[in-house]
Tab-separated table of N, CA and C in Angstrom:
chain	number	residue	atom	x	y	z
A	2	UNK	N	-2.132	-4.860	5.255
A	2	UNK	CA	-1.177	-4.508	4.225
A	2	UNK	C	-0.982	-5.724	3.327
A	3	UNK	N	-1.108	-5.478	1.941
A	3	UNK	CA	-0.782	-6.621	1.399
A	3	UNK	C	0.607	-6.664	0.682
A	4	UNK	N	1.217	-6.350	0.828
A	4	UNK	CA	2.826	-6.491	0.629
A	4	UNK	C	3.572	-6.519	1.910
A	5	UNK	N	4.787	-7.196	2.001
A	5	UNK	CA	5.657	-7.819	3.233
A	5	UNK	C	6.871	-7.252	2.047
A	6	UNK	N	7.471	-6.627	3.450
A	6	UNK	CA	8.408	-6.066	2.762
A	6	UNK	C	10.491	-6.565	3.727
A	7	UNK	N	9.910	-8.043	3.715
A	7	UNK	CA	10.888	-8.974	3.904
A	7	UNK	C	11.933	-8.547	3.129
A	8	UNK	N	11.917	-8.101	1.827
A	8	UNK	CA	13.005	-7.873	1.119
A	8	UNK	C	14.041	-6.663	1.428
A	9	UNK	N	13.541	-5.880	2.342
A	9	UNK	CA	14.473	-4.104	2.258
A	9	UNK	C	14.732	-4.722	3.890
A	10	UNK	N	15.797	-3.740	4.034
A	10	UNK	CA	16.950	-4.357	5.001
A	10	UNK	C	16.062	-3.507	6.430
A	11	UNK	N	15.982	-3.944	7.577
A	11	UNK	CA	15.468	-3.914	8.285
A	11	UNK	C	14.980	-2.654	9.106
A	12	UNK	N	16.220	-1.395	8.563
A	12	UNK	CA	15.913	0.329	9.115
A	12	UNK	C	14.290	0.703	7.915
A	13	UNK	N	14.495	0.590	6.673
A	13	UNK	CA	13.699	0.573	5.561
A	13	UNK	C	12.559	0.002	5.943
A	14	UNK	N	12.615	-1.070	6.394
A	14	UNK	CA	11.369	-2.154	6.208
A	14	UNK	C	10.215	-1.504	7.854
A	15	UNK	N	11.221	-1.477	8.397
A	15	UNK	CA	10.216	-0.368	9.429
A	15	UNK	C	10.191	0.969	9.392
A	16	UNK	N	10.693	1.521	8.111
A	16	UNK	CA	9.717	3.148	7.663
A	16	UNK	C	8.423	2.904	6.972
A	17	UNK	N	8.749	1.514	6.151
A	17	UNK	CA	7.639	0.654	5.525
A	17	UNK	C	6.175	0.238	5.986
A	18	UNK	N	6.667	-0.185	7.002
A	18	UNK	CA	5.657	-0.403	8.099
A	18	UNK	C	4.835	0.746	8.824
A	19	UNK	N	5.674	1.384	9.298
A	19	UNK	CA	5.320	2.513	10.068
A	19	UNK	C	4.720	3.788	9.168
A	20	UNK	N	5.158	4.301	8.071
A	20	UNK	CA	4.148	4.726	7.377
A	20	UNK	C	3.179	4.431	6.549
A	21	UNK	N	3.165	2.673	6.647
A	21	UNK	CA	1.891	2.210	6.186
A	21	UNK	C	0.717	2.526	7.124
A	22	UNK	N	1.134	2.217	8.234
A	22	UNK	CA	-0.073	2.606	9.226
A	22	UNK	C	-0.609	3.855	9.752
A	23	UNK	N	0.664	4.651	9.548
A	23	UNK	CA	0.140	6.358	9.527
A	23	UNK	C	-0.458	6.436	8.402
A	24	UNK	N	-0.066	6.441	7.370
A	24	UNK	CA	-1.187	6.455	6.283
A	24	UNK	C	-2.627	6.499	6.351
A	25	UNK	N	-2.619	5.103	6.675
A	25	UNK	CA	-4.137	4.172	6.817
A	25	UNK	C	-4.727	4.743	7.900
A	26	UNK	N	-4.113	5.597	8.893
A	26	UNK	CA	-4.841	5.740	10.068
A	26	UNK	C	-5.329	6.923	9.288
A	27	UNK	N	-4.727	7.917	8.843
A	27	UNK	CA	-4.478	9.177	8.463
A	27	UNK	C	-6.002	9.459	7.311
A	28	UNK	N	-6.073	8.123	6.422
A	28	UNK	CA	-6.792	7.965	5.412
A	28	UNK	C	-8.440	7.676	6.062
A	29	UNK	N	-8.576	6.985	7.362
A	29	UNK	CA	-9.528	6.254	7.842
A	29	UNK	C	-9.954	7.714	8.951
A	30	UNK	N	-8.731	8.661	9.349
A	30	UNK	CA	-9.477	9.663	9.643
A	30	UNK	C	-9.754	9.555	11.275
A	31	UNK	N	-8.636	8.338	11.794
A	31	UNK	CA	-8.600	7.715	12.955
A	31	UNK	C	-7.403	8.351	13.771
A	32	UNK	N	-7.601	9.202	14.408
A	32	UNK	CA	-6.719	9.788	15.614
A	32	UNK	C	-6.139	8.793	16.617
A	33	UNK	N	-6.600	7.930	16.824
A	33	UNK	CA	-6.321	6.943	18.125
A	33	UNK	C	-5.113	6.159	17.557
A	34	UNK	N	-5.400	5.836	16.136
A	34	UNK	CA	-4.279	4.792	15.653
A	34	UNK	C	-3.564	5.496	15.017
A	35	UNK	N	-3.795	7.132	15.149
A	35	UNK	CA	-2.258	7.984	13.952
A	35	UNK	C	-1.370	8.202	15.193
A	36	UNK	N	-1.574	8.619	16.084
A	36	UNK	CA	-0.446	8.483	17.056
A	36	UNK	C	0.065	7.964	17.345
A	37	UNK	N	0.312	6.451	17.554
A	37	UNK	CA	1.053	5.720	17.754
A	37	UNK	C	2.037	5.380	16.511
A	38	UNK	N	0.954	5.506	15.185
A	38	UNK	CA	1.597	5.259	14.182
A	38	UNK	C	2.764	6.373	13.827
A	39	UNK	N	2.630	7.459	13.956
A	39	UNK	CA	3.356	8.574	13.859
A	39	UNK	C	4.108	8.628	15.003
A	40	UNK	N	4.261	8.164	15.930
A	40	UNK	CA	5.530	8.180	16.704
A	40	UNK	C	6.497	7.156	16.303
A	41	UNK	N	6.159	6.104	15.601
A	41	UNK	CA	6.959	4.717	14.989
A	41	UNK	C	7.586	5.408	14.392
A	42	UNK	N	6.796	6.225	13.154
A	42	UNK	CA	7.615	6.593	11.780
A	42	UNK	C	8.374	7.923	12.367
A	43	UNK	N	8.499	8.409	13.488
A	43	UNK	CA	9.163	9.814	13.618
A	43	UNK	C	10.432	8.817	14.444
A	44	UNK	N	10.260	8.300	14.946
A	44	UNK	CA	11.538	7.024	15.703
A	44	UNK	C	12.563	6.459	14.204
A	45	UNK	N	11.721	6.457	13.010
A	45	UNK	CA	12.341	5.529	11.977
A	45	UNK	C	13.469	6.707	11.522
A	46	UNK	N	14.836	6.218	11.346
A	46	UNK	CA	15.773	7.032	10.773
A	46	UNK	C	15.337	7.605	9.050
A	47	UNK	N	15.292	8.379	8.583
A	47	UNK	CA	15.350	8.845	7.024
A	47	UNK	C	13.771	8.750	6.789
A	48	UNK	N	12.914	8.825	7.669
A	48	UNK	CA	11.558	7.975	7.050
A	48	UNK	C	11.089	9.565	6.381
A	49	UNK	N	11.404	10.855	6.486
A	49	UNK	CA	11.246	12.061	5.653
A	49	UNK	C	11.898	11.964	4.422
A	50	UNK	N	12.645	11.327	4.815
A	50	UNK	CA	13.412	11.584	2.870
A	50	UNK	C	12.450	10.619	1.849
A	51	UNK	N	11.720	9.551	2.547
A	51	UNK	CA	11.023	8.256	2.091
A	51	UNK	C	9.751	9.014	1.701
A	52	UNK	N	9.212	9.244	2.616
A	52	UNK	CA	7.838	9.882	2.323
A	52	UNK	C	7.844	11.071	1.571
A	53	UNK	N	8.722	12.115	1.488
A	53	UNK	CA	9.389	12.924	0.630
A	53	UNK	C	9.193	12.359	-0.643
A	54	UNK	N	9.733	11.422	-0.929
A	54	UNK	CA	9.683	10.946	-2.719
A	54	UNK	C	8.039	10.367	-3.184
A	55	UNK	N	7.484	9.996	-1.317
A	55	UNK	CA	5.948	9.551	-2.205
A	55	UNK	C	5.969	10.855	-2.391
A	56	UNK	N	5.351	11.900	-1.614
A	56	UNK	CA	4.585	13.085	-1.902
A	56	UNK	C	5.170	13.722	-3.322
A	57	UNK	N	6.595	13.346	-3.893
A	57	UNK	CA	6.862	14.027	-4.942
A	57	UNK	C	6.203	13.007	-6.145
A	58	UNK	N	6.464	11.687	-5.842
A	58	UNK	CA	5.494	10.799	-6.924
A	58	UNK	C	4.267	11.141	-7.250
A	59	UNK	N	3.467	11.252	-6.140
A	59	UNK	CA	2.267	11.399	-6.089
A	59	UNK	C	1.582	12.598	-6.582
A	60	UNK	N	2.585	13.727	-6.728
A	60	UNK	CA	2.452	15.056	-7.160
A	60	UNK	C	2.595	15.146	-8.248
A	61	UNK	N	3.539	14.159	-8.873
A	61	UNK	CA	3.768	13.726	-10.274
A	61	UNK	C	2.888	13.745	-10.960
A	62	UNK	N	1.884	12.447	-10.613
A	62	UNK	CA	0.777	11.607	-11.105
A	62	UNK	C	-0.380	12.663	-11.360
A	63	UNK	N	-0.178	13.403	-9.880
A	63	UNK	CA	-1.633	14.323	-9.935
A	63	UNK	C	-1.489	15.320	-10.674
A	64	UNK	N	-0.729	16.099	-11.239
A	64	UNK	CA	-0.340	17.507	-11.784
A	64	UNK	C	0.662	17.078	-12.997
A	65	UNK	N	-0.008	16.175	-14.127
A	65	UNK	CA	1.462	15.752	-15.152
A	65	UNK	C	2.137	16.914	-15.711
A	66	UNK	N	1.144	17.786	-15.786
A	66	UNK	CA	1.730	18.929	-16.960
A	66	UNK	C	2.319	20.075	-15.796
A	67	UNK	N	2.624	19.642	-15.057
A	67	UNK	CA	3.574	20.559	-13.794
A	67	UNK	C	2.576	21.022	-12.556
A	68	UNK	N	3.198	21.295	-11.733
A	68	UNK	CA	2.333	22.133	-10.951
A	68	UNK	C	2.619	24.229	-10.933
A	69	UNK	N	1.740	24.999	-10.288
A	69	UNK	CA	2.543	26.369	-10.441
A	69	UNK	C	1.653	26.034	-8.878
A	70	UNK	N	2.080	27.818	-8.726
A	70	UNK	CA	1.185	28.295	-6.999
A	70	UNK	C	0.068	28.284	-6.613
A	71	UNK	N	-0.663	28.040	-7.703
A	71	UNK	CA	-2.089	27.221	-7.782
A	71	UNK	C	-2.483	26.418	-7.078
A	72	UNK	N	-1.890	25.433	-7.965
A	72	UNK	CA	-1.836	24.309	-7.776
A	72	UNK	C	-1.116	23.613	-6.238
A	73	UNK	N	-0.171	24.031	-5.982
A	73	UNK	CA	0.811	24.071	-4.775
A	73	UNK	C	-0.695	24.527	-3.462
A	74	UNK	N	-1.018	25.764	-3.555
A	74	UNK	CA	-2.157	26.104	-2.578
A	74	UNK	C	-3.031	25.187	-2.434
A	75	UNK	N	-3.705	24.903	-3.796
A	75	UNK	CA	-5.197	23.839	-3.190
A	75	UNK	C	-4.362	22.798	-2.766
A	76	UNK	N	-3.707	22.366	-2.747
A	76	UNK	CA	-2.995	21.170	-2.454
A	76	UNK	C	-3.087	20.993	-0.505
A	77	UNK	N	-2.384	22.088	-0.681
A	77	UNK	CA	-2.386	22.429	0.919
A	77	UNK	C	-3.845	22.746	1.783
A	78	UNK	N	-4.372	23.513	0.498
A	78	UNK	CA	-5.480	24.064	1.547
A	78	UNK	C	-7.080	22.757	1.878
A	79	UNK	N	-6.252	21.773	0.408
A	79	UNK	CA	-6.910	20.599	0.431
A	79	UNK	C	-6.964	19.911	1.921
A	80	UNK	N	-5.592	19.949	2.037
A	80	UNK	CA	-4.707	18.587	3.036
A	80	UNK	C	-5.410	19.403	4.374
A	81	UNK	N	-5.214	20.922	4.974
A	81	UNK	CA	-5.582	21.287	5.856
A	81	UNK	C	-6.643	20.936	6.206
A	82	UNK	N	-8.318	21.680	5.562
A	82	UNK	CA	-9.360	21.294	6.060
A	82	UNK	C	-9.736	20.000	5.861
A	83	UNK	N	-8.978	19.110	4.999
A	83	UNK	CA	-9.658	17.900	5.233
A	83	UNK	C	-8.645	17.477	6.736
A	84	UNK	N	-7.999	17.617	7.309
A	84	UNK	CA	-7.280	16.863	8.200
A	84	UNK	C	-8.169	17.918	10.248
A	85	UNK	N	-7.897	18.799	9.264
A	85	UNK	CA	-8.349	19.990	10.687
A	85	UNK	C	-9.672	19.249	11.701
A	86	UNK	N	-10.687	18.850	10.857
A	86	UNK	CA	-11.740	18.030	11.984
A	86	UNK	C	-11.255	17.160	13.074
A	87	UNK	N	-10.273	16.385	12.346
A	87	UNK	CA	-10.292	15.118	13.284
A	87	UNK	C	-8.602	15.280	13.623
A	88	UNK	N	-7.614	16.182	12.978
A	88	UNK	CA	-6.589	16.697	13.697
A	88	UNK	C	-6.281	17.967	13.880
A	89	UNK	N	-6.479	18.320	15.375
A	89	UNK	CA	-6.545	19.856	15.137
A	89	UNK	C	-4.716	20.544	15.359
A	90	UNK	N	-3.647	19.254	15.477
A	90	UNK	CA	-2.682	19.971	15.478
A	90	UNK	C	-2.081	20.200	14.216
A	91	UNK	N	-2.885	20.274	12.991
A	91	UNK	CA	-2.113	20.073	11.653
A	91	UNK	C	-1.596	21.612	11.393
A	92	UNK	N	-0.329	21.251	11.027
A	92	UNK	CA	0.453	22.906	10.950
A	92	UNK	C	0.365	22.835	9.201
A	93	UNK	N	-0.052	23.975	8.628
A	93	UNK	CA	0.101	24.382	7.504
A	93	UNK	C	1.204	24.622	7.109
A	94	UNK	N	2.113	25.175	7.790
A	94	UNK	CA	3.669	25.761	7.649
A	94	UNK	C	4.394	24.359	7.048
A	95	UNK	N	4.616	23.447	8.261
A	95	UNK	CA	4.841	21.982	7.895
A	95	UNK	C	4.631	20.924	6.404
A	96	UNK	N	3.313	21.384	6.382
A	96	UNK	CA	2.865	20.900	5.030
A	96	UNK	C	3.701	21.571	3.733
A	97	UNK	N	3.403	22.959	3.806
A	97	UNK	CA	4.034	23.550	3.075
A	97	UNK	C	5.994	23.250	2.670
A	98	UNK	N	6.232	23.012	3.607
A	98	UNK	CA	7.586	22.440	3.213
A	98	UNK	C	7.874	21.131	3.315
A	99	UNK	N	6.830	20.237	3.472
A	99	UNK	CA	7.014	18.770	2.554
A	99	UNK	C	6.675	19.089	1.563
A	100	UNK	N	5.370	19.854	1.320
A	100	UNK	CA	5.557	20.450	-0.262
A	100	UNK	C	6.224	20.697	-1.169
A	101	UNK	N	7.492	21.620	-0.520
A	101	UNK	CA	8.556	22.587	-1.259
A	101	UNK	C	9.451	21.533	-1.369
A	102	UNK	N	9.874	20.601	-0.499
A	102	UNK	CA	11.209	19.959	0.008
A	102	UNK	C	10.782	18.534	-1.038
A	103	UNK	N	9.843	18.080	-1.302
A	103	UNK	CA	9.491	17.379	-2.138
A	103	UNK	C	9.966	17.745	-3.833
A	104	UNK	N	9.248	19.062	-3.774
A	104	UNK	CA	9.430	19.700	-5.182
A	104	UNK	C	11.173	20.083	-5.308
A	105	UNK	N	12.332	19.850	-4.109
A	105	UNK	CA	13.217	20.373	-4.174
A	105	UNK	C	13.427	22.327	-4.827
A	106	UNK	N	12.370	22.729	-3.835
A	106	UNK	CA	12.358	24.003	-3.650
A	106	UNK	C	12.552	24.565	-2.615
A	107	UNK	N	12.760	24.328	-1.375
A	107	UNK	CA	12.880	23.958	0.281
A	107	UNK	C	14.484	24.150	0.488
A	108	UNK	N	14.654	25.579	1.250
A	108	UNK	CA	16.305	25.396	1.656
A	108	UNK	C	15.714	25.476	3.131
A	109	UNK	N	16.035	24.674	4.049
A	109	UNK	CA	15.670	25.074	5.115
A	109	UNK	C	16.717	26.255	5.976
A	110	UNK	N	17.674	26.183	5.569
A	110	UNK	CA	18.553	27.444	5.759
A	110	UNK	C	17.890	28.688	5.723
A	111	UNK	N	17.034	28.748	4.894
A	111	UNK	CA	16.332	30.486	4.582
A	111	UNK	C	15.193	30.392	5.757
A	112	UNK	N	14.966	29.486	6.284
A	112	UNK	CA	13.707	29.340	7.412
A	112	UNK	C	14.209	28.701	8.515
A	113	UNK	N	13.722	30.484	9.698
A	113	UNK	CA	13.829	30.458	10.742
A	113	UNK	C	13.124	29.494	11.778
A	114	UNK	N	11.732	28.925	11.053
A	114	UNK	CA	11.243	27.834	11.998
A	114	UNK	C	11.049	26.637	10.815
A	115	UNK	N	12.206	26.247	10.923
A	115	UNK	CA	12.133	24.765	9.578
A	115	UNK	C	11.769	23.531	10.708
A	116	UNK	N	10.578	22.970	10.113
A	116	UNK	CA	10.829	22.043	11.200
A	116	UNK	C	11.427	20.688	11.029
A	117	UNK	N	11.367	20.371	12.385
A	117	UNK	CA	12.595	19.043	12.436
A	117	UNK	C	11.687	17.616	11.773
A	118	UNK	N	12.700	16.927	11.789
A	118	UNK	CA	12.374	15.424	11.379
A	118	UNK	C	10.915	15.141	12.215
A	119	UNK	N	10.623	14.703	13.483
A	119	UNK	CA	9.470	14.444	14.131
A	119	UNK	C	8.407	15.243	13.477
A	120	UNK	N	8.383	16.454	13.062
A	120	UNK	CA	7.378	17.305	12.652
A	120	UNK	C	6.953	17.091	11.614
A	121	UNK	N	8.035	16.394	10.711
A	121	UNK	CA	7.672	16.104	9.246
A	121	UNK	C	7.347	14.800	9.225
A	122	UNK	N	7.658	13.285	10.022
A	122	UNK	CA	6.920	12.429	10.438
A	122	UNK	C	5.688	12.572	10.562
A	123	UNK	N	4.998	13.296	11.161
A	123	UNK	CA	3.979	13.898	12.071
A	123	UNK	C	2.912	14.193	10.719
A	124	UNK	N	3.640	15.047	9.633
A	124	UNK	CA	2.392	15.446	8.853
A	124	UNK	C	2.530	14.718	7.257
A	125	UNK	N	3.600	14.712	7.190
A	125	UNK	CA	3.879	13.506	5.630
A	125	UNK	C	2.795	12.499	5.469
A	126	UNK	N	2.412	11.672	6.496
A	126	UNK	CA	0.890	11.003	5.672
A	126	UNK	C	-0.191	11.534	6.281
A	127	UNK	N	-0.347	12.715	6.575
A	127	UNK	CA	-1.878	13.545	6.381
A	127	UNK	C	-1.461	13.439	4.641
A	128	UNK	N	-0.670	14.367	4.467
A	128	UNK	CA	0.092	14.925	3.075
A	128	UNK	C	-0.703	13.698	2.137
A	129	UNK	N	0.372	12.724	2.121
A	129	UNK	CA	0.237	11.550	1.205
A	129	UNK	C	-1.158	10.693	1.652
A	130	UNK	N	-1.658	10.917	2.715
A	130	UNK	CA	-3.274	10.207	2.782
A	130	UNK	C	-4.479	11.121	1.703
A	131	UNK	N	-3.823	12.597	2.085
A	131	UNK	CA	-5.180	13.271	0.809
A	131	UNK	C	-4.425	13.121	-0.432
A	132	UNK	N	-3.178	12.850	-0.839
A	132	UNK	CA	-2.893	12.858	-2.675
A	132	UNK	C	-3.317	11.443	-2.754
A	133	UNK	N	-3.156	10.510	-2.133
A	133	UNK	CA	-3.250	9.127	-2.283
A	133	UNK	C	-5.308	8.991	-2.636
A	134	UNK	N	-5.893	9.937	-2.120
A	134	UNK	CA	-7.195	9.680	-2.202
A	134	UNK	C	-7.632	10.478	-3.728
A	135	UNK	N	-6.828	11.594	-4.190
A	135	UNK	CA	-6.917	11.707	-5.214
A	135	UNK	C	-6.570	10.160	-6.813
A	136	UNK	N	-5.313	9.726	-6.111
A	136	UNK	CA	-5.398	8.638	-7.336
A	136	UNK	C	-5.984	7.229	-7.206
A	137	UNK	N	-6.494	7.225	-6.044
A	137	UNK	CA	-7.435	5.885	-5.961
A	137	UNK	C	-6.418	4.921	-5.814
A	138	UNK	N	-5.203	5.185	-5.749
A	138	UNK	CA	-3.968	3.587	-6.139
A	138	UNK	C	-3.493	3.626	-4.334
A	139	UNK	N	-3.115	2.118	-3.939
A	139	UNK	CA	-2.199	2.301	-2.986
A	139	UNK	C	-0.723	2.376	-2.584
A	140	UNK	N	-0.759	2.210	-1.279
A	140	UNK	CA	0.350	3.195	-0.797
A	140	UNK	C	1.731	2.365	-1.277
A	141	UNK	N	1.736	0.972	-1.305
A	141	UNK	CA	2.576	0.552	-1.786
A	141	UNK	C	3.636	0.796	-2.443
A	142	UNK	N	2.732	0.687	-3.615
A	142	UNK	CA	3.510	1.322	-4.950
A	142	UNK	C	4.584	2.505	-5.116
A	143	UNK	N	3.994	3.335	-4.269
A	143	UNK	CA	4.278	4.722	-4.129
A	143	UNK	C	5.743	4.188	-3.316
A	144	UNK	N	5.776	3.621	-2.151
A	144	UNK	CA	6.751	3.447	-1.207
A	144	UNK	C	7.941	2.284	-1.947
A	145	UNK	N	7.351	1.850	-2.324
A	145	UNK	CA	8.602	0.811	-3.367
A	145	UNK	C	8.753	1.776	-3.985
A	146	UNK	N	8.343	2.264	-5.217
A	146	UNK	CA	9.126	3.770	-5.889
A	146	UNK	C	10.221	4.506	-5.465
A	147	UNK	N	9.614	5.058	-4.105
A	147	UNK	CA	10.460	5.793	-3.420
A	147	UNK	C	11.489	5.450	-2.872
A	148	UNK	N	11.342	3.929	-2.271
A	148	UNK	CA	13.156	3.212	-1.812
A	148	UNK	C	13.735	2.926	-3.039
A	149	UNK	N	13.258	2.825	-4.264
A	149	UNK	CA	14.336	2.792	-5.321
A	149	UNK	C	15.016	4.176	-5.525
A	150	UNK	N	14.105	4.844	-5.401
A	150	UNK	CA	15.173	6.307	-5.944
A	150	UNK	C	15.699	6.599	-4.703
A	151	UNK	N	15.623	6.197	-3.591
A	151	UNK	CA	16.986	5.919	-2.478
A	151	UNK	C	17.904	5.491	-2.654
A	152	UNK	N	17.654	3.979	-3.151
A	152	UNK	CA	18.457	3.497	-3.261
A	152	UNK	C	19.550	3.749	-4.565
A	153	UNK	N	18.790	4.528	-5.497
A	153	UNK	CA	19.833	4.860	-6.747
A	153	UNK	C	20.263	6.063	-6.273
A	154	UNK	N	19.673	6.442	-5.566
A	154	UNK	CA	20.187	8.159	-5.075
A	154	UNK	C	21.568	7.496	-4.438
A	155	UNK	N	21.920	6.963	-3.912
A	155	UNK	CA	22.845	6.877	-2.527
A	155	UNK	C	23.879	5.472	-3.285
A	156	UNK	N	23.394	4.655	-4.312
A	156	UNK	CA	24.169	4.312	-5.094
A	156	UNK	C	25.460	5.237	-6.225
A	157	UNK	N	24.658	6.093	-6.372
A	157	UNK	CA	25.419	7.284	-7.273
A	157	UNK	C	26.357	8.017	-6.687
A	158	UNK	N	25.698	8.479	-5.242
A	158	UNK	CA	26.816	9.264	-4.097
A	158	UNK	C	27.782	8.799	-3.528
């Protein structure tokens, strides 16, 4: 990793960590090192709301002129078969509402099997390992982004 993220207060700085390496495992297509990595980031408090704002950045970047149900599908059906070889527990359902919950379209109230925090740990950087391979940029960027609009989010509230 080439950023140290000494600066964000120490719950932050290990969602930082921990979905740097799910990422990278996620991206490299390495099962041995996403598990461990994905149990860090499902241990990290808020690390869904974090990865939440990459996948909405990143959705940004990839789809400027909006996305519709199109677009929303290949997305998914992208993330599935590329992840399905080398993880065969990837839930589509899951994806689909980091999808929605990203796009702030996601009530989990209306869904009877919403899944929990660990679950969305679990698939958020499959998610953000295939958009991230669409823009060629790293994960960094994306994750500093996203603790700012935390941090202005929760400044405002």
């Amino acid at each position: 990793m080439t950023v140290t993220w000494r600066h964000l207060p120490a719950p932050a700085r290990e969602i930082a960590v921990a979905a740097s390496a799910a990422v990278a495992a996620a991206g490299a297509r390495n099962a041995g090192a996403y598990e461990p990595a994905v149990d860090r980031l499902a241990a990290a408090d808020r690390a869904g709301l974090v990865l939440g704002g990459v996948v909405r950045l990143l959705l940004e970047e990839t789809h400027p002129d909006g996305l519709d149900g199109d677009d929303v599908r290949q997305v998914l059906e992208g993330c599935v078969r590329e992840v399905a070889p080398w993880h065969a527990d990837v839930n589509p359902h899951v994806l689909l509402v980091l999808l929605a919950s990203s796009l702030g379209v996601y009530d989990p109230g209306d869904d009877e099997a919403a899944p929990g925090p660990a679950a969305i740990a679990r698939h958020a950087p499959l998610l953000v390992a295939h958009l991230l391979a669409v823009t060629g940029r790293p994960l960094e960027s994306y994750l500093t982004a996203a603790f700012a609009e935390v941090a202005r989010t929760e400044l405002h509230d």
